[in-house]
C-alpha cells in the first residue's frame, strides 16, 4: 500500500531537542562550468555585507520562533563559497547563532571552502572564530579536469590548502570529489582517489556528476567538444572508489560519503535521519517538527524582507505518509539502512505489512536486502537507488 493511504496512521516522531543549522552563502568568485547551485559570481563587497546583515536579522527572527528548548549541535556554513567572505563576517554569522541559540559545547561547526580562496592565515582566522570542521571543494586532483570544470584552483593549490588547514589546527577535514565527468578516464579518477587517500582526510565525499542542461559543461557534451561517460564506466568509477576507500579504513556510510572511524558528518546525518534543521539564507531549506519550508531564491526579495517569515517562500506540512516515505528513501541512502523496529516505533506501523508488494518486488530484483531488523540497499541497489526510492514516494 502506498504511504499515506491509511487514515489510521499514527505519527509518533521521536522528540529530539538537537537542532542543526545550515547557513547559505550564495557568492562565488567565478562560476564553475557544471554548477547549478544558488550562487552569484558578480557581487561586490557591499552587496555581500548587506546579505550578511540580513542573515543576522533572519537568525534573530527565526530564533524567536524556534530556539526555545533546542540545543544546536551542528552548524554548516555552505554555498556558494563561504570562504569568499572576510573572517570578520564569518565571525558575525557564527556570533549571531551563538547569541540567539543554545549551542552545544561540542557542536560540529563546518565551513565549506574553495581551495582557490584560502591560505593558512585565513584558515586559522576562521578556526579562531569557531569553525572546527572544513570541507574543501576539491573535485579533482587532475589539472585538465579542473580546467574543464572551470574551477579556480589547481591540484597543487588544493593540496596546499589541505596542508594549510592541518597546519591551522583543523582536526576534521573533508574533501569533496566529483566523478562521472565528460572525458574523465577511469585512470584519472583512480588518481583522484589515490591522491585523496594519500592526504588522509577524515572524510571524503564522492559525487556522481549530474549533467544539467543549462550549464556550459552540458553544451560541451551536446556540441561534441567533450564526450559523455558511459553508465558502465560511471559505475566502475563508483565501485572502484568504494573499494579503495574501504580498504584504506574508511567506512562507506552513505551512498556518496565515507569517513574514518568516528568522523561521519554529524550535520549531513541529520538530513538522512530526518532530524530537525533550520536553514538560513537564500533558498535555504528547513525541516522542523514535520514541516518543511524554504526561503526565497531571489536575492532582492531576501534583502528587502522585513521579517524572517517574509523570507520564506513556501511552507509544507508533511502528511504522515510524506513522513514515512521521506524516512525510507532518506534512510536508505545510509549504508546501514533503516531499522524496521525504529520505523514501527516512529510511525506505529509494520513496515513489512505496509510495503509488502514493494518489498517482494525489490528483494526479488536484488535491489534491497533485509538483514534481521535492517533494510538496506544491495550493491546493485546503490547503482539503482532512484529506482528503489521511487517505490516509496
Ligand atoms: S564553487 Fe561551488 S557553488 Fe561556486 S560556482 Fe563552483 S560549484 Fe558552484
Tab-separated table of C-alpha atoms and ligand atoms in Angstrom:
chain	number	residue	atom	x	y	z
A	1	UNK	CA	0.000	0.000	0.000
A	2	UNK	CA	1.432	3.415	-0.887
A	3	UNK	CA	2.436	5.570	2.056
A	4	UNK	CA	-0.206	7.947	3.302
A	5	UNK	CA	-3.304	5.987	2.318
A	6	UNK	CA	-4.033	4.745	5.788
A	7	UNK	CA	-6.239	7.166	7.685
A	8	UNK	CA	-5.299	5.445	10.933
A	9	UNK	CA	-1.593	6.083	10.715
A	10	UNK	CA	-0.063	7.323	13.911
A	11	UNK	CA	2.688	9.907	13.550
A	12	UNK	CA	4.899	9.441	16.540
A	13	UNK	CA	8.184	11.058	15.638
A	14	UNK	CA	10.697	10.737	18.415
A	15	UNK	CA	11.217	14.122	20.014
A	16	UNK	CA	14.772	15.258	19.876
A	17	UNK	CA	15.880	18.645	21.127
A	18	UNK	CA	19.024	18.664	18.981
A	19	UNK	CA	18.924	21.066	16.075
A	20	UNK	CA	21.131	21.519	13.030
A	21	UNK	CA	21.667	24.907	11.425
A	22	UNK	CA	22.524	25.460	7.763
A	23	UNK	CA	23.637	28.887	6.529
A	24	UNK	CA	23.835	29.549	2.807
A	25	UNK	CA	26.404	31.946	1.327
A	26	UNK	CA	25.347	32.459	-2.310
A	27	UNK	CA	28.535	34.007	-3.684
A	28	UNK	CA	31.437	32.655	-5.698
A	29	UNK	CA	34.499	34.128	-7.350
A	30	UNK	CA	33.783	32.507	-10.658
A	31	UNK	CA	31.002	30.216	-11.809
A	32	UNK	CA	32.079	26.606	-12.383
A	33	UNK	CA	31.021	25.138	-15.716
A	34	UNK	CA	28.845	22.376	-14.216
A	35	UNK	CA	27.241	24.388	-11.435
A	36	UNK	CA	23.519	24.867	-10.864
A	37	UNK	CA	23.777	25.872	-7.213
A	38	UNK	CA	22.223	29.081	-5.998
A	39	UNK	CA	25.225	31.338	-6.231
A	40	UNK	CA	26.306	34.546	-7.934
A	41	UNK	CA	29.798	35.451	-9.168
A	42	UNK	CA	29.089	39.111	-9.898
A	43	UNK	CA	28.588	40.658	-6.491
A	44	UNK	CA	30.800	43.145	-4.684
A	45	UNK	CA	31.804	43.573	-1.048
A	46	UNK	CA	28.916	45.943	-0.347
A	47	UNK	CA	26.232	43.508	-1.530
A	48	UNK	CA	27.849	40.692	0.400
A	49	UNK	CA	27.885	42.793	3.584
A	50	UNK	CA	24.220	43.651	3.102
A	51	UNK	CA	23.482	39.958	2.751
A	52	UNK	CA	25.365	39.097	5.947
A	53	UNK	CA	23.466	41.827	7.813
A	54	UNK	CA	20.181	40.340	6.569
A	55	UNK	CA	21.335	36.870	7.585
A	56	UNK	CA	21.853	38.159	11.105
A	57	UNK	CA	18.303	39.549	11.092
A	58	UNK	CA	16.963	36.239	9.893
A	59	UNK	CA	18.851	34.343	12.592
A	60	UNK	CA	17.430	36.698	15.224
A	61	UNK	CA	13.906	36.414	13.821
A	62	UNK	CA	13.802	32.657	13.478
A	63	UNK	CA	15.387	32.161	16.894
A	64	UNK	CA	12.287	33.734	18.450
A	65	UNK	CA	10.156	31.092	16.746
A	66	UNK	CA	12.346	28.025	17.049
A	67	UNK	CA	15.157	28.349	19.613
A	68	UNK	CA	13.189	27.531	22.769
A	69	UNK	CA	14.062	24.124	24.220
A	70	UNK	CA	16.552	23.380	21.460
A	71	UNK	CA	20.283	22.728	21.533
A	72	UNK	CA	22.172	23.384	18.311
A	73	UNK	CA	24.692	20.600	17.856
A	74	UNK	CA	25.725	21.236	14.230
A	75	UNK	CA	26.233	24.387	12.180
A	76	UNK	CA	27.058	24.115	8.494
A	77	UNK	CA	28.083	27.205	6.520
A	78	UNK	CA	27.770	26.203	2.875
A	79	UNK	CA	27.390	27.741	-0.532
A	80	UNK	CA	28.394	29.026	-2.912
A	81	UNK	CA	31.766	29.832	-1.446
A	82	UNK	CA	31.585	30.875	2.212
A	83	UNK	CA	35.327	31.479	2.236
A	84	UNK	CA	34.821	34.405	-0.118
A	85	UNK	CA	33.713	36.350	2.980
A	86	UNK	CA	36.193	38.172	5.208
A	87	UNK	CA	36.820	36.466	8.546
A	88	UNK	CA	35.006	39.286	10.370
A	89	UNK	CA	31.774	38.467	8.506
A	90	UNK	CA	32.078	34.764	9.224
A	91	UNK	CA	32.604	35.768	12.845
A	92	UNK	CA	29.434	37.908	12.669
A	93	UNK	CA	27.403	34.971	11.377
A	94	UNK	CA	28.653	32.454	13.936
A	95	UNK	CA	28.306	35.009	16.717
A	96	UNK	CA	24.689	35.675	15.666
A	97	UNK	CA	23.902	31.977	16.081
A	98	UNK	CA	25.621	31.806	19.482
A	99	UNK	CA	23.858	34.908	20.731
A	100	UNK	CA	20.388	33.616	19.786
A	101	UNK	CA	20.569	29.836	20.182
A	102	UNK	CA	21.890	27.475	22.814
A	103	UNK	CA	24.884	25.853	21.085
A	104	UNK	CA	26.366	22.621	22.454
A	105	UNK	CA	29.973	22.790	23.668
A	106	UNK	CA	30.934	20.025	21.263
A	107	UNK	CA	28.932	21.343	18.293
A	108	UNK	CA	30.293	20.394	14.876
A	109	UNK	CA	30.814	23.676	13.007
A	110	UNK	CA	31.641	23.156	9.334
A	111	UNK	CA	32.586	25.682	6.705
A	112	UNK	CA	32.848	24.882	3.024
A	113	UNK	CA	35.998	26.210	1.399
A	114	UNK	CA	37.119	26.634	-2.155
A	115	UNK	CA	40.876	25.906	-2.263
A	116	UNK	CA	41.321	28.942	-4.517
A	117	UNK	CA	40.173	31.340	-1.799
A	118	UNK	CA	42.125	30.419	1.333
A	119	UNK	CA	45.572	30.468	2.860
A	120	UNK	CA	46.887	29.363	6.221
A	121	UNK	CA	46.316	32.693	7.918
A	122	UNK	CA	42.724	32.886	6.689
A	123	UNK	CA	42.023	29.304	7.745
A	124	UNK	CA	43.466	29.952	11.182
A	125	UNK	CA	41.254	33.039	11.494
A	126	UNK	CA	38.152	31.066	10.562
A	127	UNK	CA	39.074	28.450	13.119
A	128	UNK	CA	39.533	31.108	15.779
A	129	UNK	CA	36.014	32.412	15.196
A	130	UNK	CA	34.559	28.950	15.738
A	131	UNK	CA	34.760	26.607	12.738
A	132	UNK	CA	36.133	23.203	13.740
A	133	UNK	CA	35.490	21.286	10.513
A	134	UNK	CA	36.416	22.301	6.996
A	135	UNK	CA	35.037	20.876	3.793
A	136	UNK	CA	37.159	21.512	0.703
A	137	UNK	CA	35.510	21.532	-2.713
A	138	UNK	CA	38.477	19.943	-4.466
A	139	UNK	CA	36.502	17.950	-7.085
A	140	UNK	CA	39.614	16.585	-8.800
A	141	UNK	CA	43.394	16.496	-8.490
A	142	UNK	CA	43.792	16.434	-12.270
A	143	UNK	CA	44.531	19.905	-13.666
A	144	UNK	CA	42.958	19.102	-17.038
A	145	UNK	CA	39.743	18.033	-15.318
A	146	UNK	CA	39.793	21.130	-13.106
A	147	UNK	CA	40.117	23.337	-16.197
A	148	UNK	CA	37.241	21.574	-17.943
A	149	UNK	CA	35.137	22.108	-14.825
A	150	UNK	CA	36.056	25.798	-14.686
A	151	UNK	CA	37.452	25.532	-11.171
A	152	UNK	CA	39.533	28.478	-9.991
A	153	UNK	CA	42.276	26.371	-8.379
A	154	UNK	CA	44.900	23.885	-9.458
A	155	UNK	CA	45.593	20.489	-7.992
A	156	UNK	CA	48.675	21.843	-6.246
A	157	UNK	CA	46.679	24.652	-4.649
A	158	UNK	CA	44.165	22.090	-3.386
A	159	UNK	CA	46.948	20.101	-1.696
A	160	UNK	CA	48.470	23.305	-0.270
A	161	UNK	CA	45.077	24.365	1.114
A	162	UNK	CA	44.611	20.978	2.709
A	163	UNK	CA	48.067	21.186	4.319
A	164	UNK	CA	47.329	24.755	5.423
A	165	UNK	CA	44.131	23.578	7.130
A	166	UNK	CA	46.026	20.910	9.028
A	167	UNK	CA	48.694	23.449	9.959
A	168	UNK	CA	45.950	25.800	11.143
A	169	UNK	CA	44.783	23.104	13.534
A	170	UNK	CA	41.704	21.571	11.893
A	171	UNK	CA	41.250	18.042	13.188
A	172	UNK	CA	38.296	17.320	10.940
A	173	UNK	CA	38.710	17.867	7.196
A	174	UNK	CA	36.536	16.721	4.317
A	175	UNK	CA	37.430	16.563	0.642
A	176	UNK	CA	34.671	16.697	-1.998
A	177	UNK	CA	35.355	14.901	-5.275
A	178	UNK	CA	33.277	14.500	-8.451
A	179	UNK	CA	33.312	11.579	-10.846
A	180	UNK	CA	31.380	10.620	-13.966
A	181	UNK	CA	32.671	13.711	-15.790
A	182	UNK	CA	32.766	14.047	-19.574
A	183	UNK	CA	36.176	12.958	-20.883
A	184	UNK	CA	37.216	11.690	-17.442
A	185	UNK	CA	39.112	8.410	-17.598
A	186	UNK	CA	38.900	5.617	-15.064
A	187	UNK	CA	42.649	6.068	-14.565
A	188	UNK	CA	42.325	9.789	-13.836
A	189	UNK	CA	39.575	9.091	-11.295
A	190	UNK	CA	41.715	6.397	-9.670
A	191	UNK	CA	44.429	9.075	-9.384
A	192	UNK	CA	41.985	11.435	-7.638
A	193	UNK	CA	41.134	8.771	-5.098
A	194	UNK	CA	44.806	7.833	-4.631
A	195	UNK	CA	45.855	11.438	-4.032
A	196	UNK	CA	42.964	11.954	-1.607
A	197	UNK	CA	43.880	8.844	0.348
A	198	UNK	CA	47.498	9.999	0.447
A	199	UNK	CA	46.346	13.155	2.254
A	200	UNK	CA	44.281	11.087	4.713
A	201	UNK	CA	41.335	13.447	5.197
A	202	UNK	CA	38.855	12.472	7.891
A	203	UNK	CA	36.001	12.382	5.423
A	204	UNK	CA	35.649	12.037	1.650
A	205	UNK	CA	32.503	12.816	-0.358
A	206	UNK	CA	32.409	11.473	-3.907
A	207	UNK	CA	29.554	12.746	-6.013
A	208	UNK	CA	28.378	11.445	-9.346
A	209	UNK	CA	28.071	14.421	-11.728
A	210	UNK	CA	24.523	15.225	-12.745
A	211	UNK	CA	24.947	16.983	-16.065
A	212	UNK	CA	22.386	19.788	-16.058
A	213	UNK	CA	21.026	21.266	-19.262
A	214	UNK	CA	21.630	24.932	-18.548
A	215	UNK	CA	25.349	24.542	-17.853
A	216	UNK	CA	28.315	25.196	-20.177
A	217	UNK	CA	29.568	21.662	-19.499
A	218	UNK	CA	26.329	20.303	-20.921
A	219	UNK	CA	26.888	22.438	-24.024
A	220	UNK	CA	30.379	20.939	-24.334
A	221	UNK	CA	28.845	17.482	-24.472
A	222	UNK	CA	25.963	18.375	-26.793
A	223	UNK	CA	28.328	20.095	-29.221
A	224	UNK	CA	30.692	17.123	-29.187
A	225	UNK	CA	33.608	19.042	-27.656
A	226	UNK	CA	33.574	16.589	-24.749
A	227	UNK	CA	32.383	13.022	-24.629
A	228	UNK	CA	29.878	11.888	-22.006
A	229	UNK	CA	30.844	8.887	-19.946
A	230	UNK	CA	29.005	5.602	-20.374
A	231	UNK	CA	26.943	4.244	-17.478
A	232	UNK	CA	29.295	1.276	-17.281
A	233	UNK	CA	32.356	3.498	-16.810
A	234	UNK	CA	30.465	5.658	-14.340
A	235	UNK	CA	29.558	2.661	-12.209
A	236	UNK	CA	33.073	1.275	-12.488
A	237	UNK	CA	34.380	4.566	-11.092
A	238	UNK	CA	31.889	4.494	-8.241
A	239	UNK	CA	32.652	0.955	-7.133
A	240	UNK	CA	36.403	1.385	-7.515
A	241	UNK	CA	36.179	4.387	-5.174
A	242	UNK	CA	34.104	2.482	-2.627
A	243	UNK	CA	36.580	-0.420	-2.716
A	244	UNK	CA	39.662	1.792	-2.388
A	245	UNK	CA	38.154	3.802	0.462
A	246	UNK	CA	37.013	0.717	2.330
A	247	UNK	CA	40.399	-0.997	2.002
A	248	UNK	CA	42.008	2.180	3.369
A	249	UNK	CA	39.944	2.129	6.567
A	250	UNK	CA	37.108	4.464	5.600
A	251	UNK	CA	33.545	3.488	6.364
A	252	UNK	CA	31.311	3.915	3.333
A	253	UNK	CA	28.338	5.106	5.372
A	254	UNK	CA	26.187	6.871	2.795
A	255	UNK	CA	25.812	6.473	-0.972
A	256	UNK	CA	28.339	9.258	-1.680
A	257	UNK	CA	30.192	9.578	1.609
A	258	UNK	CA	32.921	7.780	3.519
A	259	UNK	CA	34.639	8.620	6.787
A	260	UNK	CA	37.366	7.430	9.092
A	261	UNK	CA	36.007	5.880	12.309
A	262	UNK	CA	34.132	8.458	14.372
A	263	UNK	CA	34.332	11.131	11.666
A	264	UNK	CA	30.973	10.911	9.870
A	265	UNK	CA	29.391	14.256	9.082
A	266	UNK	CA	27.049	14.806	12.011
A	267	UNK	CA	25.285	17.600	10.157
A	268	UNK	CA	24.598	15.626	6.984
A	269	UNK	CA	23.445	12.629	9.021
A	270	UNK	CA	20.586	14.830	10.215
A	271	UNK	CA	19.259	15.082	6.650
A	272	UNK	CA	19.322	11.304	6.175
A	273	UNK	CA	17.853	10.623	9.613
A	274	UNK	CA	15.071	13.219	9.360
A	275	UNK	CA	16.289	15.182	12.348
A	276	UNK	CA	15.283	18.817	12.594
A	277	UNK	CA	17.321	21.577	10.983
A	278	UNK	CA	16.867	25.256	10.288
A	279	UNK	CA	18.189	26.849	7.120
A	280	UNK	CA	19.179	30.495	6.840
A	281	UNK	CA	19.913	32.497	3.726
A	282	UNK	CA	18.889	32.483	0.124
A	283	UNK	CA	16.963	29.374	-0.929
A	284	UNK	CA	17.736	27.634	2.367
A	285	UNK	CA	15.544	24.691	3.337
A	286	UNK	CA	14.307	23.864	6.835
A	287	UNK	CA	12.657	20.851	8.390
A	288	UNK	CA	11.094	21.397	11.803
A	289	UNK	CA	8.571	19.202	13.585
A	290	UNK	CA	7.311	17.601	10.390
A	291	UNK	CA	7.088	20.875	8.497
A	292	UNK	CA	9.292	21.745	5.532
A	293	UNK	CA	9.840	25.320	4.442
A	294	UNK	CA	12.112	27.078	2.018
A	295	UNK	CA	13.398	30.629	1.652
A	296	UNK	CA	13.039	32.725	-1.457
A	297	UNK	CA	15.651	32.206	-4.169
A	298	UNK	CA	15.530	35.879	-5.206
A	299	UNK	CA	18.222	37.920	-3.543
A	300	UNK	CA	16.376	41.222	-3.888
A	301	UNK	CA	13.330	39.698	-2.127
A	302	UNK	CA	15.529	38.260	0.577
A	303	UNK	CA	17.297	41.568	1.186
A	304	UNK	CA	14.029	43.540	1.191
A	305	UNK	CA	12.174	41.196	3.549
A	306	UNK	CA	11.131	42.954	6.735
A	307	UNK	CA	10.956	39.781	8.828
A	308	UNK	CA	12.330	36.250	8.764
A	309	UNK	CA	8.822	34.997	7.924
A	310	UNK	CA	8.747	37.169	4.792
A	311	UNK	CA	11.929	35.466	3.616
A	312	UNK	CA	10.131	32.125	3.443
A	313	UNK	CA	8.604	31.435	0.033
A	314	UNK	CA	6.679	28.270	0.900
A	315	UNK	CA	5.645	26.059	3.792
A	316	UNK	CA	4.565	22.468	3.585
A	317	UNK	CA	3.215	20.374	6.432
A	318	UNK	CA	4.212	16.774	5.797
A	319	UNK	CA	1.366	14.294	5.969
A	320	UNK	CA	2.061	11.076	7.900
A	321	UNK	CA	2.519	9.425	4.502
A	322	UNK	CA	5.102	12.036	3.470
A	323	UNK	CA	6.969	11.473	6.722
A	324	UNK	CA	7.129	7.744	6.137
A	325	UNK	CA	8.209	7.965	2.558
A	326	UNK	CA	10.916	10.528	3.318
A	327	UNK	CA	12.110	8.469	6.270
A	328	UNK	CA	12.504	5.466	3.975
A	329	UNK	CA	14.243	6.987	0.995
A	330	UNK	CA	16.457	9.291	3.013
A	331	UNK	CA	17.310	6.470	5.448
A	332	UNK	CA	18.136	4.070	2.638
A	333	UNK	CA	20.851	6.476	1.498
A	334	UNK	CA	22.769	5.353	4.594
A	335	UNK	CA	24.520	2.060	4.006
A	336	UNK	CA	23.340	0.757	7.391
A	337	UNK	CA	19.815	1.302	6.080
A	338	UNK	CA	16.679	1.700	8.143
A	339	UNK	CA	15.601	-0.190	11.232
A	340	UNK	CA	12.217	-1.873	10.994
A	341	UNK	CA	11.789	-1.538	14.754
A	342	UNK	CA	12.535	2.171	14.594
A	343	UNK	CA	10.022	2.551	11.771
A	344	UNK	CA	7.334	0.839	13.780
A	345	UNK	CA	8.097	2.880	16.930
A	346	UNK	CA	8.124	6.087	14.960
A	347	UNK	CA	5.018	5.546	12.839
A	348	UNK	CA	3.051	2.841	14.666
A	349	UNK	CA	3.000	0.724	11.510
A	350	UNK	CA	4.538	-2.600	10.490
A	351	UNK	CA	6.824	-1.765	7.565
A	352	UNK	CA	6.720	-5.272	6.077
A	353	UNK	CA	2.932	-5.295	6.025
A	354	UNK	CA	2.612	-1.751	4.766
A	355	UNK	CA	5.015	-2.260	1.867
A	356	UNK	CA	4.599	-5.993	1.258
A	357	UNK	CA	4.295	-5.817	-2.530
A	358	UNK	CA	7.093	-3.231	-2.962
A	359	UNK	CA	9.393	-5.321	-0.788
A	360	UNK	CA	8.683	-8.529	-2.666
A	361	UNK	CA	9.457	-6.802	-5.947
A	362	UNK	CA	12.643	-5.029	-4.787
A	363	UNK	CA	14.093	-8.045	-2.974
A	364	UNK	CA	13.397	-10.291	-5.956
A	365	UNK	CA	15.214	-7.804	-8.219
A	366	UNK	CA	18.136	-7.844	-5.751
A	367	UNK	CA	17.908	-4.111	-5.119
A	368	UNK	CA	17.092	-4.318	-1.417
A	369	UNK	CA	18.084	-6.764	1.288
A	370	UNK	CA	16.638	-7.446	4.674
A	371	UNK	CA	19.209	-8.327	7.308
A	372	UNK	CA	17.473	-9.008	10.627
A	373	UNK	CA	15.997	-5.700	11.724
A	374	UNK	CA	17.772	-3.737	8.989
A	375	UNK	CA	16.673	-2.986	5.490
A	376	UNK	CA	19.366	-1.741	3.150
A	377	UNK	CA	20.333	-1.259	-0.475
A	378	UNK	CA	22.358	-4.033	-2.108
A	379	UNK	CA	25.402	-3.214	-4.282
A	380	UNK	CA	23.042	-3.191	-7.271
A	381	UNK	CA	20.576	-1.078	-5.268
A	382	UNK	CA	23.338	1.510	-4.709
A	383	UNK	CA	23.626	1.789	-8.501
A	384	UNK	CA	19.874	1.993	-8.996
A	385	UNK	CA	18.907	3.829	-5.831
A	386	UNK	CA	16.493	6.122	-7.665
A	387	UNK	CA	14.550	3.096	-8.887
A	388	UNK	CA	14.223	1.937	-5.286
A	389	UNK	CA	13.333	5.368	-3.899
A	390	UNK	CA	10.577	5.813	-6.488
A	391	UNK	CA	8.783	2.807	-4.998
A	392	UNK	CA	8.379	4.678	-1.701
A	393	UNK	CA	7.461	8.135	-2.947
B	1	LIG	S1	32.431	26.952	-6.247
B	1	LIG	FE1	30.667	25.559	-5.946
B	1	LIG	S2	28.874	26.877	-5.795
B	1	LIG	FE2	30.543	28.122	-6.636
B	1	LIG	S3	30.256	28.034	-8.843
B	1	LIG	FE3	31.699	26.392	-8.289
B	1	LIG	S4	30.419	24.551	-7.913
B	1	LIG	FE4	29.059	26.367	-7.944
